[in-house]
Amino acid sequence: MMKNVISAVCIKCGAEHEAIPTITTCPKCGGILDIKYDYHYIRKNLTKEKLADRKDASMWRYMEFLPVSGESKVRKLRVGMSPFYEVPRLAEMLGIRRLYVKDDGINPTASLKDRASAMAVVKAEEAGVSTIACSSTGNAASSLAGNAAAAGFETYIFVPERAPKGKVAQLMMFGANVISVRGSYEDTFELSKEAIERWGWYNRNAAINPYLMEGKKTVALEIAEQLNWEMPDYIAISVGDGCTIGGLWKGLKDLYAAGFIDRLPRIISVQAEGCCPLNRSIQEGKDWYPMEENTLADSIAVGVPRNPDKALNAIRESDGIPVNVSDEEILSAMKTLGSAGIFAEPAGAAGTAGLKKAVGLGLIPADASVVSVVTGSGLKDVANAMKAAGEPISIEPDMALLLEAFRNKGLK
Ligand SMILES: *Cc1c(COP(=O)(O)O)cnc(C)c1O
Ligand SMILES: [Zn+2]
């Protein structure tokens, strides 16, 4: 029994359902579900002081805010409590008062998706299922494979053929059954859906499973705690399917409702120019419609987002700012982060690229405080990292040649 959870509420028809581990979409209308908490219970059982004394340096330190029964034992990898840095030099470069980076590339499988996958594994265990499946642009897959491997579960993973090698290598290393689909993410998702129905595997697909966002929301809880509960003016994050921004917003709202923070930041929703169906919907004031997947930021190349409603709600409710960035702007932001010792994959740097652009466009005042979330590590996609950073000096082992190369580069 989860004492802190009231129900799973449909965001479309409002029907409330018992939050059993296997629940996916609304049994009544097919809508996406949201986990509803008893904030009185949370307030009574958790305080900021109590949290400060907790030794658990992982996302599970926020147990009272999470939809798990507490009896589960499958928490093998240390997910969450990722580094949080103030980066004054970057703030100055970008022209804002205060900038923090939350580096979620520092997670066991090197992306924010570990938060959702760790949750999926716990829920699969509660459901008594031993096989978990998903389709993914890459990181949901590698994080599921890693977290499932640690807990001894079997996985079936569907990825589009274009997934970067680093991510596919992770899948193979973690012992997943990998199906590389010659098609788009959309095609991949549909095939996985059919297979999951056919074989009854536990479903870790984005949006379909309401618990995943509850895992992802822990990034907001950590930001709040790491800022000593003083919220920034803005949080910048990259958006693909929409679960991450939805989770971020859910975490902030849960904290607010439970009295842990007294104001809500505005969210800067960043998509790639070549694939921005959700931001475009806000910008045009129209319903979203599919778009081509035309960006090198593979993790947010999602032409048919699976969680549009929660993502759009997050932008609207937070009085958010939609920003679309070009591939060049993403590569440039990768270098900006790199200059502060932070290595991001393209989608991981997109939030920072969007922030940079929003400041340039005057959408954000110079006295703002901002948190930029880096959602994945650059080591997953070294091809694009090299594109952003360039090639090293390459010479024969000869001092004369070194001197010449230095002269040419203006070094030394
Ligand atoms: C998945 C992912 C995102 C976007 O999350 P969505 O839930 O698809 O919106 C952003 N960055 C990285 C690195 C990701 O893996
Ligand atoms: Zn419904």
Tab-separated table of C-alpha atoms and ligand atoms in Angstrom:
chain	number	residue	atom	x	y	z
A	1	MET	CA	0.000	0.000	0.000
A	2	MET	CA	1.173	3.485	-0.837
A	3	LYS	CA	0.013	5.765	1.983
A	4	ASN	CA	1.067	8.912	0.154
A	5	VAL	CA	-0.739	8.199	-3.121
A	6	ILE	CA	-4.467	8.802	-3.562
A	7	SER	CA	-5.063	7.667	-7.142
A	8	ALA	CA	-4.082	7.814	-10.791
A	9	VAL	CA	-6.122	10.612	-12.356
A	10	CYS	CA	-6.872	10.864	-16.064
A	11	ILE	CA	-5.756	14.251	-17.386
A	12	LYS	CA	-8.390	13.999	-20.133
A	13	CYS	CA	-11.646	12.823	-18.509
A	14	GLY	CA	-10.750	13.310	-14.835
A	15	ALA	CA	-11.616	9.725	-13.848
A	16	GLU	CA	-9.656	8.465	-10.841
A	17	HIS	CA	-8.272	4.955	-10.779
A	18	GLU	CA	-6.502	2.869	-8.177
A	19	ALA	CA	-2.753	3.310	-8.671
A	20	ILE	CA	-1.829	-0.336	-9.228
A	21	PRO	CA	1.700	-1.051	-10.512
A	22	THR	CA	0.561	-2.168	-13.981
A	23	ILE	CA	-1.772	0.745	-14.739
A	24	THR	CA	-0.971	2.496	-18.001
A	25	THR	CA	-3.453	4.807	-19.760
A	26	CYS	CA	-7.013	5.590	-18.567
A	27	PRO	CA	-9.172	2.444	-18.757
A	28	LYS	CA	-12.154	4.677	-19.519
A	29	CYS	CA	-10.959	6.998	-22.281
A	30	GLY	CA	-7.355	6.099	-23.081
A	31	GLY	CA	-6.066	9.411	-21.688
A	32	ILE	CA	-2.726	9.813	-19.946
A	33	LEU	CA	-2.708	9.413	-16.161
A	34	ASP	CA	-1.204	11.554	-13.442
A	35	ILE	CA	-0.328	10.280	-9.960
A	36	LYS	CA	-2.233	12.193	-7.288
A	37	TYR	CA	-0.700	12.558	-3.820
A	38	ASP	CA	-1.976	13.198	-0.328
A	39	TYR	CA	-0.060	16.394	0.410
A	40	HIS	CA	-1.162	16.394	4.048
A	41	TYR	CA	0.431	13.013	4.448
A	42	ILE	CA	3.640	14.222	2.833
A	43	ARG	CA	3.742	17.366	4.958
A	44	LYS	CA	3.198	15.346	8.125
A	45	ASN	CA	5.857	12.789	7.316
A	46	LEU	CA	8.586	14.823	5.664
A	47	THR	CA	10.257	18.108	6.520
A	48	LYS	CA	13.218	19.942	5.016
A	49	GLU	CA	15.178	19.220	8.196
A	50	LYS	CA	14.400	15.528	8.023
A	51	LEU	CA	15.584	15.487	4.418
A	52	ALA	CA	18.801	17.290	5.274
A	53	ASP	CA	19.658	14.460	7.671
A	54	ARG	CA	19.096	11.725	5.113
A	55	LYS	CA	22.167	9.806	4.035
A	56	ASP	CA	20.654	8.394	0.822
A	57	ALA	CA	22.365	10.331	-1.995
A	58	SER	CA	19.982	9.168	-4.709
A	59	MET	CA	16.514	10.003	-6.030
A	60	TRP	CA	15.045	7.619	-3.450
A	61	ARG	CA	15.745	10.108	-0.670
A	62	TYR	CA	12.388	11.675	-1.623
A	63	MET	CA	10.397	8.524	-0.838
A	64	GLU	CA	7.409	10.449	0.552
A	65	PHE	CA	7.015	12.129	-2.851
A	66	LEU	CA	7.298	8.891	-4.834
A	67	PRO	CA	4.727	6.261	-5.844
A	68	VAL	CA	6.448	3.232	-4.360
A	69	SER	CA	5.282	1.070	-1.508
A	70	GLY	CA	8.609	1.274	0.290
A	71	GLU	CA	8.913	-2.495	0.474
A	72	SER	CA	10.585	-2.859	-2.855
A	73	LYS	CA	14.198	-3.903	-2.801
A	74	VAL	CA	15.190	-3.367	-6.419
A	75	ARG	CA	17.167	-0.174	-6.174
A	76	LYS	CA	20.511	-1.311	-7.420
A	77	LEU	CA	22.128	1.559	-9.266
A	78	ARG	CA	22.704	4.947	-7.674
A	79	VAL	CA	20.375	7.122	-9.724
A	80	GLY	CA	19.931	10.825	-9.080
A	81	MET	CA	21.497	13.374	-6.743
A	82	SER	CA	23.453	14.455	-9.791
A	83	PRO	CA	25.908	17.366	-9.563
A	84	PHE	CA	24.585	20.897	-9.346
A	85	TYR	CA	27.004	23.719	-10.127
A	86	GLU	CA	26.875	27.456	-10.058
A	87	VAL	CA	28.729	28.610	-13.198
A	88	PRO	CA	29.414	32.353	-12.878
A	89	ARG	CA	31.697	32.455	-15.947
A	90	LEU	CA	28.971	31.016	-18.165
A	91	ALA	CA	26.411	33.358	-16.607
A	92	GLU	CA	28.629	36.251	-17.602
A	93	MET	CA	29.106	34.845	-21.113
A	94	LEU	CA	25.353	34.496	-21.521
A	95	GLY	CA	24.568	37.843	-19.940
A	96	ILE	CA	22.482	36.762	-16.967
A	97	ARG	CA	22.924	37.328	-13.263
A	98	ARG	CA	22.983	33.744	-12.064
A	99	LEU	CA	23.320	30.430	-13.837
A	100	TYR	CA	23.351	26.932	-12.438
A	101	VAL	CA	23.842	23.692	-14.310
A	102	LYS	CA	22.213	20.487	-13.157
A	103	ASP	CA	24.332	17.790	-14.805
A	104	ASP	CA	22.178	14.729	-15.276
A	105	GLY	CA	24.742	13.234	-17.623
A	106	ILE	CA	26.291	12.092	-14.337
A	107	ASN	CA	23.951	9.194	-13.744
A	108	PRO	CA	24.705	5.455	-13.934
A	109	THR	CA	23.907	5.171	-17.651
A	110	ALA	CA	24.670	8.850	-18.285
A	111	SER	CA	21.286	10.478	-18.818
A	112	LEU	CA	18.271	11.834	-16.970
A	113	LYS	CA	16.306	8.825	-18.254
A	114	ASP	CA	17.831	6.758	-15.430
A	115	ARG	CA	15.312	8.415	-13.121
A	116	ALA	CA	12.397	6.979	-15.078
A	117	SER	CA	13.998	3.609	-15.686
A	118	ALA	CA	14.885	3.102	-12.033
A	119	MET	CA	11.221	3.729	-11.272
A	120	ALA	CA	10.082	1.356	-14.053
A	121	VAL	CA	12.171	-1.441	-12.593
A	122	VAL	CA	10.720	-0.932	-9.109
A	123	LYS	CA	7.172	-0.926	-10.487
A	124	ALA	CA	7.832	-4.030	-12.603
A	125	GLU	CA	9.068	-5.755	-9.478
A	126	GLU	CA	5.929	-4.692	-7.571
A	127	ALA	CA	3.857	-6.024	-10.471
A	128	GLY	CA	5.663	-9.356	-10.328
A	129	VAL	CA	6.762	-9.116	-13.973
A	130	SER	CA	10.235	-10.278	-14.981
A	131	THR	CA	10.516	-8.832	-18.499
A	132	ILE	CA	10.457	-5.127	-19.334
A	133	ALA	CA	10.271	-3.569	-22.773
A	134	CYS	CA	10.406	-0.156	-24.374
A	135	SER	CA	11.073	1.748	-27.521
A	136	SER	CA	13.319	4.741	-27.349
A	137	THR	CA	15.427	7.235	-29.217
A	138	GLY	CA	18.331	5.744	-27.224
A	139	ASN	CA	18.612	6.936	-23.654
A	140	ALA	CA	15.385	5.452	-22.317
A	141	ALA	CA	16.627	2.215	-23.817
A	142	SER	CA	20.130	2.268	-22.382
A	143	SER	CA	18.892	3.399	-18.982
A	144	LEU	CA	16.259	0.670	-18.887
A	145	ALA	CA	18.801	-1.927	-19.972
A	146	GLY	CA	21.244	-0.816	-17.267
A	147	ASN	CA	18.786	-0.502	-14.411
A	148	ALA	CA	17.062	-3.755	-15.371
A	149	ALA	CA	20.371	-5.605	-15.631
A	150	ALA	CA	21.329	-4.439	-12.143
A	151	ALA	CA	18.096	-5.860	-10.797
A	152	GLY	CA	18.199	-9.082	-12.804
A	153	PHE	CA	15.357	-8.386	-15.240
A	154	GLU	CA	15.202	-9.343	-18.895
A	155	THR	CA	14.656	-6.519	-21.406
A	156	TYR	CA	13.431	-6.169	-24.989
A	157	ILE	CA	14.487	-2.873	-26.475
A	158	PHE	CA	13.389	-1.268	-29.730
A	159	VAL	CA	15.528	1.567	-31.105
A	160	PRO	CA	15.468	3.371	-34.435
A	161	GLU	CA	18.410	2.493	-36.657
A	162	ARG	CA	19.775	6.057	-36.337
A	163	ALA	CA	20.475	5.692	-32.573
A	164	PRO	CA	24.114	6.705	-31.870
A	165	LYS	CA	26.598	3.848	-31.484
A	166	GLY	CA	27.455	4.765	-27.900
A	167	LYS	CA	23.881	4.144	-26.834
A	168	VAL	CA	23.560	0.896	-28.770
A	169	ALA	CA	26.880	-0.241	-27.270
A	170	GLN	CA	25.424	0.358	-23.812
A	171	LEU	CA	22.404	-1.791	-24.685
A	172	MET	CA	24.534	-4.673	-25.877
A	173	MET	CA	26.838	-4.369	-22.855
A	174	PHE	CA	23.893	-4.511	-20.435
A	175	GLY	CA	22.678	-7.692	-22.118
A	176	ALA	CA	19.409	-6.402	-23.561
A	177	ASN	CA	17.597	-8.089	-26.433
A	178	VAL	CA	17.962	-5.266	-28.937
A	179	ILE	CA	15.804	-4.730	-31.997
A	180	SER	CA	17.185	-2.011	-34.264
A	181	VAL	CA	14.272	-0.861	-36.428
A	182	ARG	CA	14.883	0.420	-39.950
A	183	GLY	CA	12.467	3.301	-39.683
A	184	SER	CA	11.625	6.435	-37.691
A	185	TYR	CA	11.093	6.652	-33.927
A	186	GLU	CA	7.361	6.604	-34.715
A	187	ASP	CA	7.710	3.249	-36.558
A	188	THR	CA	9.841	1.916	-33.711
A	189	PHE	CA	7.281	2.912	-31.098
A	190	GLU	CA	4.395	1.261	-32.975
A	191	LEU	CA	6.257	-2.035	-33.392
A	192	SER	CA	7.204	-2.115	-29.702
A	193	LYS	CA	3.599	-1.426	-28.725
A	194	GLU	CA	2.378	-4.394	-30.711
A	195	ALA	CA	5.085	-6.652	-29.296
A	196	ILE	CA	4.391	-5.550	-25.711
A	197	GLU	CA	0.690	-6.359	-26.125
A	198	ARG	CA	1.485	-9.689	-27.701
A	199	TRP	CA	3.901	-10.929	-25.023
A	200	GLY	CA	2.623	-9.050	-21.947
A	201	TRP	CA	5.929	-7.433	-21.005
A	202	TYR	CA	6.092	-4.575	-18.507
A	203	ASN	CA	5.748	-1.377	-20.527
A	204	ARG	CA	8.363	1.317	-20.033
A	205	ASN	CA	7.222	3.354	-23.001
A	206	ALA	CA	7.188	7.110	-22.583
A	207	ALA	CA	3.840	8.605	-21.521
A	208	ILE	CA	2.037	5.246	-21.482
A	209	ASN	CA	3.357	4.526	-17.994
A	210	PRO	CA	2.441	7.265	-15.470
A	211	TYR	CA	5.144	6.243	-13.001
A	212	LEU	CA	7.988	7.221	-15.317
A	213	MET	CA	7.276	10.915	-14.933
A	214	GLU	CA	7.240	10.441	-11.188
A	215	GLY	CA	10.806	9.217	-11.495
A	216	LYS	CA	11.762	12.107	-13.750
A	217	LYS	CA	10.239	14.657	-11.410
A	218	THR	CA	12.988	13.933	-8.876
A	219	VAL	CA	15.229	16.230	-10.920
A	220	ALA	CA	13.009	19.108	-9.742
A	221	LEU	CA	13.102	17.923	-6.130
A	222	GLU	CA	16.897	17.832	-6.241
A	223	ILE	CA	17.200	21.258	-7.835
A	224	ALA	CA	15.009	22.659	-5.075
A	225	GLU	CA	16.963	20.990	-2.299
A	226	GLN	CA	20.325	21.853	-3.867
A	227	LEU	CA	19.215	25.503	-4.028
A	228	ASN	CA	18.162	25.343	-0.397
A	229	TRP	CA	14.511	25.697	-1.495
A	230	GLU	CA	15.071	29.132	-3.071
A	231	MET	CA	13.690	28.695	-6.557
A	232	PRO	CA	15.282	30.285	-9.637
A	233	ASP	CA	13.327	32.494	-12.035
A	234	TYR	CA	13.670	30.023	-14.916
A	235	ILE	CA	14.561	26.419	-15.613
A	236	ALA	CA	15.693	25.545	-19.147
A	237	ILE	CA	15.165	22.005	-20.430
A	238	SER	CA	15.119	20.196	-23.763
A	239	VAL	CA	11.908	18.594	-25.000
A	240	GLY	CA	11.244	15.542	-27.164
A	241	ASP	CA	8.336	13.306	-26.162
A	242	GLY	CA	7.489	15.793	-23.426
A	243	CYS	CA	7.843	13.488	-20.405
A	244	THR	CA	10.916	15.230	-19.047
A	245	ILE	CA	9.426	18.715	-19.038
A	246	GLY	CA	6.176	17.202	-17.738
A	247	GLY	CA	8.066	15.493	-14.935
A	248	LEU	CA	10.016	18.627	-14.083
A	249	TRP	CA	6.794	20.594	-13.814
A	250	LYS	CA	5.043	17.858	-11.801
A	251	GLY	CA	7.920	17.861	-9.329
A	252	LEU	CA	7.738	21.612	-8.925
A	253	LYS	CA	3.966	21.527	-8.443
A	254	ASP	CA	4.207	18.697	-5.899
A	255	LEU	CA	6.800	20.665	-3.931
A	256	TYR	CA	4.632	23.748	-4.042
A	257	ALA	CA	1.480	21.889	-3.001
A	258	ALA	CA	3.317	20.267	-0.088
A	259	GLY	CA	4.650	23.635	1.046
A	260	PHE	CA	8.345	23.001	0.312
A	261	ILE	CA	8.740	25.947	-2.080
A	262	ASP	CA	6.825	29.203	-2.234
A	263	ARG	CA	7.110	30.072	-5.899
A	264	LEU	CA	7.238	28.281	-9.223
A	265	PRO	CA	9.892	29.020	-11.855
A	266	ARG	CA	8.994	29.613	-15.488
A	267	ILE	CA	10.101	26.833	-17.802
A	268	ILE	CA	12.127	27.465	-20.936
A	269	SER	CA	11.037	24.693	-23.295
A	270	VAL	CA	13.740	24.026	-25.861
A	271	GLN	CA	13.255	22.053	-29.053
A	272	ALA	CA	15.266	21.757	-32.264
A	273	GLU	CA	14.224	24.019	-35.123
A	274	GLY	CA	14.051	20.950	-37.353
A	275	CYS	CA	11.710	19.125	-34.979
A	276	CYS	CA	9.597	21.305	-32.702
A	277	PRO	CA	5.968	20.188	-32.880
A	278	LEU	CA	5.232	21.130	-29.249
A	279	ASN	CA	6.820	24.576	-29.213
A	280	ARG	CA	5.280	25.279	-32.598
A	281	SER	CA	1.848	24.479	-31.162
A	282	ILE	CA	2.353	27.111	-28.441
A	283	GLN	CA	3.854	29.643	-30.847
A	284	GLU	CA	1.072	29.233	-33.417
A	285	GLY	CA	-1.686	28.896	-30.828
A	286	LYS	CA	-2.874	25.757	-32.602
A	287	ASP	CA	-3.098	22.059	-31.783
A	288	TRP	CA	0.167	20.240	-32.375
A	289	TYR	CA	0.677	18.201	-35.518
A	290	PRO	CA	3.497	15.862	-36.555
A	291	MET	CA	6.775	17.185	-37.863
A	292	GLU	CA	9.827	15.699	-39.556
A	293	GLU	CA	12.713	14.585	-37.325
A	294	ASN	CA	15.343	16.864	-38.729
A	295	THR	CA	18.073	17.498	-36.135
A	296	LEU	CA	21.342	15.977	-34.994
A	297	ALA	CA	20.021	16.047	-31.416
A	298	ASP	CA	18.718	12.490	-31.697
A	299	SER	CA	17.227	12.322	-28.191
A	300	ILE	CA	14.789	15.126	-28.967
A	301	ALA	CA	14.164	14.219	-32.602
A	302	VAL	CA	10.570	13.283	-31.874
A	303	GLY	CA	8.152	14.199	-34.653
A	304	VAL	CA	5.154	12.595	-32.967
A	305	PRO	CA	5.495	13.352	-29.246
A	306	ARG	CA	3.989	10.776	-26.910
A	307	ASN	CA	3.209	13.130	-24.073
A	308	PRO	CA	1.997	16.312	-25.758
A	309	ASP	CA	-0.689	17.194	-23.219
A	310	LYS	CA	1.514	17.176	-20.142
A	311	ALA	CA	4.292	18.991	-21.991
A	312	LEU	CA	1.984	21.700	-23.297
A	313	ASN	CA	0.416	22.045	-19.840
A	314	ALA	CA	3.860	22.491	-18.328
A	315	ILE	CA	4.689	25.297	-20.738
A	316	ARG	CA	1.310	27.031	-20.400
A	317	GLU	CA	0.885	26.670	-16.640
A	318	SER	CA	4.421	27.858	-15.902
A	319	ASP	CA	4.038	30.832	-18.227
A	320	GLY	CA	6.876	29.143	-20.050
A	321	ILE	CA	8.982	30.279	-22.954
A	322	PRO	CA	9.220	28.085	-26.054
A	323	VAL	CA	12.562	28.412	-27.873
A	324	ASN	CA	13.705	26.533	-30.967
A	325	VAL	CA	17.402	26.143	-31.665
A	326	SER	CA	19.375	25.212	-34.760
A	327	ASP	CA	21.907	22.390	-34.858
A	328	GLU	CA	24.671	25.021	-35.019
A	329	GLU	CA	23.352	26.644	-31.849
A	330	ILE	CA	23.282	23.237	-30.153
A	331	LEU	CA	26.883	22.471	-31.167
A	332	SER	CA	27.923	25.899	-29.937
A	333	ALA	CA	26.224	25.329	-26.570
A	334	MET	CA	28.057	22.007	-26.291
A	335	LYS	CA	31.310	23.943	-26.532
A	336	THR	CA	30.106	26.562	-24.062
A	337	LEU	CA	29.334	23.841	-21.526
A	338	GLY	CA	32.579	22.102	-22.399
A	339	SER	CA	34.478	25.267	-21.504
A	340	ALA	CA	33.136	24.811	-17.967
A	341	GLY	CA	34.105	21.135	-17.839
A	342	ILE	CA	30.631	19.808	-18.612
A	343	PHE	CA	30.315	17.308	-21.468
A	344	ALA	CA	26.800	17.143	-22.921
A	345	GLU	CA	25.275	15.232	-25.818
A	346	PRO	CA	23.435	17.463	-28.307
A	347	ALA	CA	20.009	17.093	-26.649
A	348	GLY	CA	21.742	17.540	-23.313
A	349	ALA	CA	23.098	20.916	-24.380
A	350	ALA	CA	19.920	22.040	-26.124
A	351	GLY	CA	18.508	23.578	-22.930
A	352	THR	CA	21.596	25.756	-22.617
A	353	ALA	CA	21.407	26.624	-26.325
A	354	GLY	CA	17.808	27.714	-25.841
A	355	LEU	CA	18.699	29.770	-22.809
A	356	LYS	CA	21.476	31.507	-24.743
A	357	LYS	CA	19.050	32.241	-27.563
A	358	ALA	CA	16.287	33.453	-25.240
A	359	VAL	CA	18.700	35.892	-23.591
A	360	GLY	CA	19.837	37.105	-27.010
A	361	LEU	CA	16.254	37.667	-28.075
A	362	GLY	CA	15.545	39.631	-24.900
A	363	LEU	CA	12.975	37.070	-23.718
A	364	ILE	CA	14.762	36.802	-20.377
A	365	PRO	CA	15.900	39.791	-18.307
A	366	ALA	CA	19.584	40.232	-17.474
A	367	ASP	CA	18.916	40.029	-13.722
A	368	ALA	CA	17.412	36.538	-14.038
A	369	SER	CA	18.545	33.459	-12.157
A	370	VAL	CA	18.368	30.317	-14.267
A	371	VAL	CA	18.945	26.604	-13.899
A	372	SER	CA	19.891	24.795	-17.091
A	373	VAL	CA	19.405	21.045	-17.019
A	374	VAL	CA	21.960	18.980	-18.944
A	375	THR	CA	19.991	15.838	-19.721
A	376	GLY	CA	22.659	13.517	-21.121
A	377	SER	CA	26.410	12.973	-21.415
A	378	GLY	CA	28.470	13.782	-24.490
A	379	LEU	CA	30.262	10.451	-24.303
A	380	LYS	CA	27.155	8.831	-25.773
A	381	ASP	CA	27.627	10.587	-29.074
A	382	VAL	CA	31.276	11.323	-29.739
A	383	ALA	CA	30.715	11.895	-33.459
A	384	ASN	CA	28.695	15.026	-32.775
A	385	ALA	CA	31.026	16.030	-29.960
A	386	MET	CA	33.920	16.062	-32.439
A	387	LYS	CA	31.759	18.080	-34.809
A	388	ALA	CA	31.279	20.668	-32.063
A	389	ALA	CA	34.792	20.679	-30.675
A	390	GLY	CA	36.958	20.070	-33.755
A	391	GLU	CA	40.010	17.905	-34.252
A	392	PRO	CA	43.264	17.890	-32.222
A	393	ILE	CA	46.698	18.855	-33.531
A	394	SER	CA	47.966	15.752	-35.321
A	395	ILE	CA	51.685	15.477	-36.060
A	396	GLU	CA	54.625	13.107	-36.266
A	397	PRO	CA	56.661	12.857	-33.019
A	398	ASP	CA	58.995	15.748	-33.896
A	399	MET	CA	59.695	18.937	-31.901
A	400	ALA	CA	60.196	21.054	-35.033
A	401	LEU	CA	56.756	20.027	-36.265
A	402	LEU	CA	55.284	20.796	-32.841
A	403	LEU	CA	56.796	24.272	-32.915
A	404	GLU	CA	55.405	24.847	-36.379
A	405	ALA	CA	51.953	23.611	-35.392
A	406	PHE	CA	51.978	25.912	-32.339
A	407	ARG	CA	52.997	28.883	-34.516
A	408	ASN	CA	50.142	28.132	-36.921
A	409	LYS	CA	47.652	27.949	-34.076
A	410	GLY	CA	49.020	30.930	-32.183
A	411	LEU	CA	49.796	28.719	-29.186
A	412	LYS	CA	52.651	29.196	-26.712
B	1	LIG	C1	14.785	11.864	-23.667
B	1	LIG	C2	15.695	12.991	-23.629
B	1	LIG	C3	15.242	14.317	-23.644
B	1	LIG	C4	13.813	14.715	-23.776
B	1	LIG	O1	12.923	14.050	-22.907
B	1	LIG	P1	11.432	13.784	-23.384
B	1	LIG	O2	10.775	13.129	-22.255
B	1	LIG	O3	11.519	12.891	-24.602
B	1	LIG	O4	10.852	15.097	-23.738
B	1	LIG	C5	16.194	15.319	-23.589
B	1	LIG	N1	17.514	15.048	-23.514
B	1	LIG	C6	17.977	13.795	-23.473
B	1	LIG	C7	19.443	13.576	-23.378
B	1	LIG	C8	17.091	12.726	-23.527
B	1	LIG	O5	17.576	11.479	-23.517
B	2	ZN	ZN	-9.923	9.156	-18.955
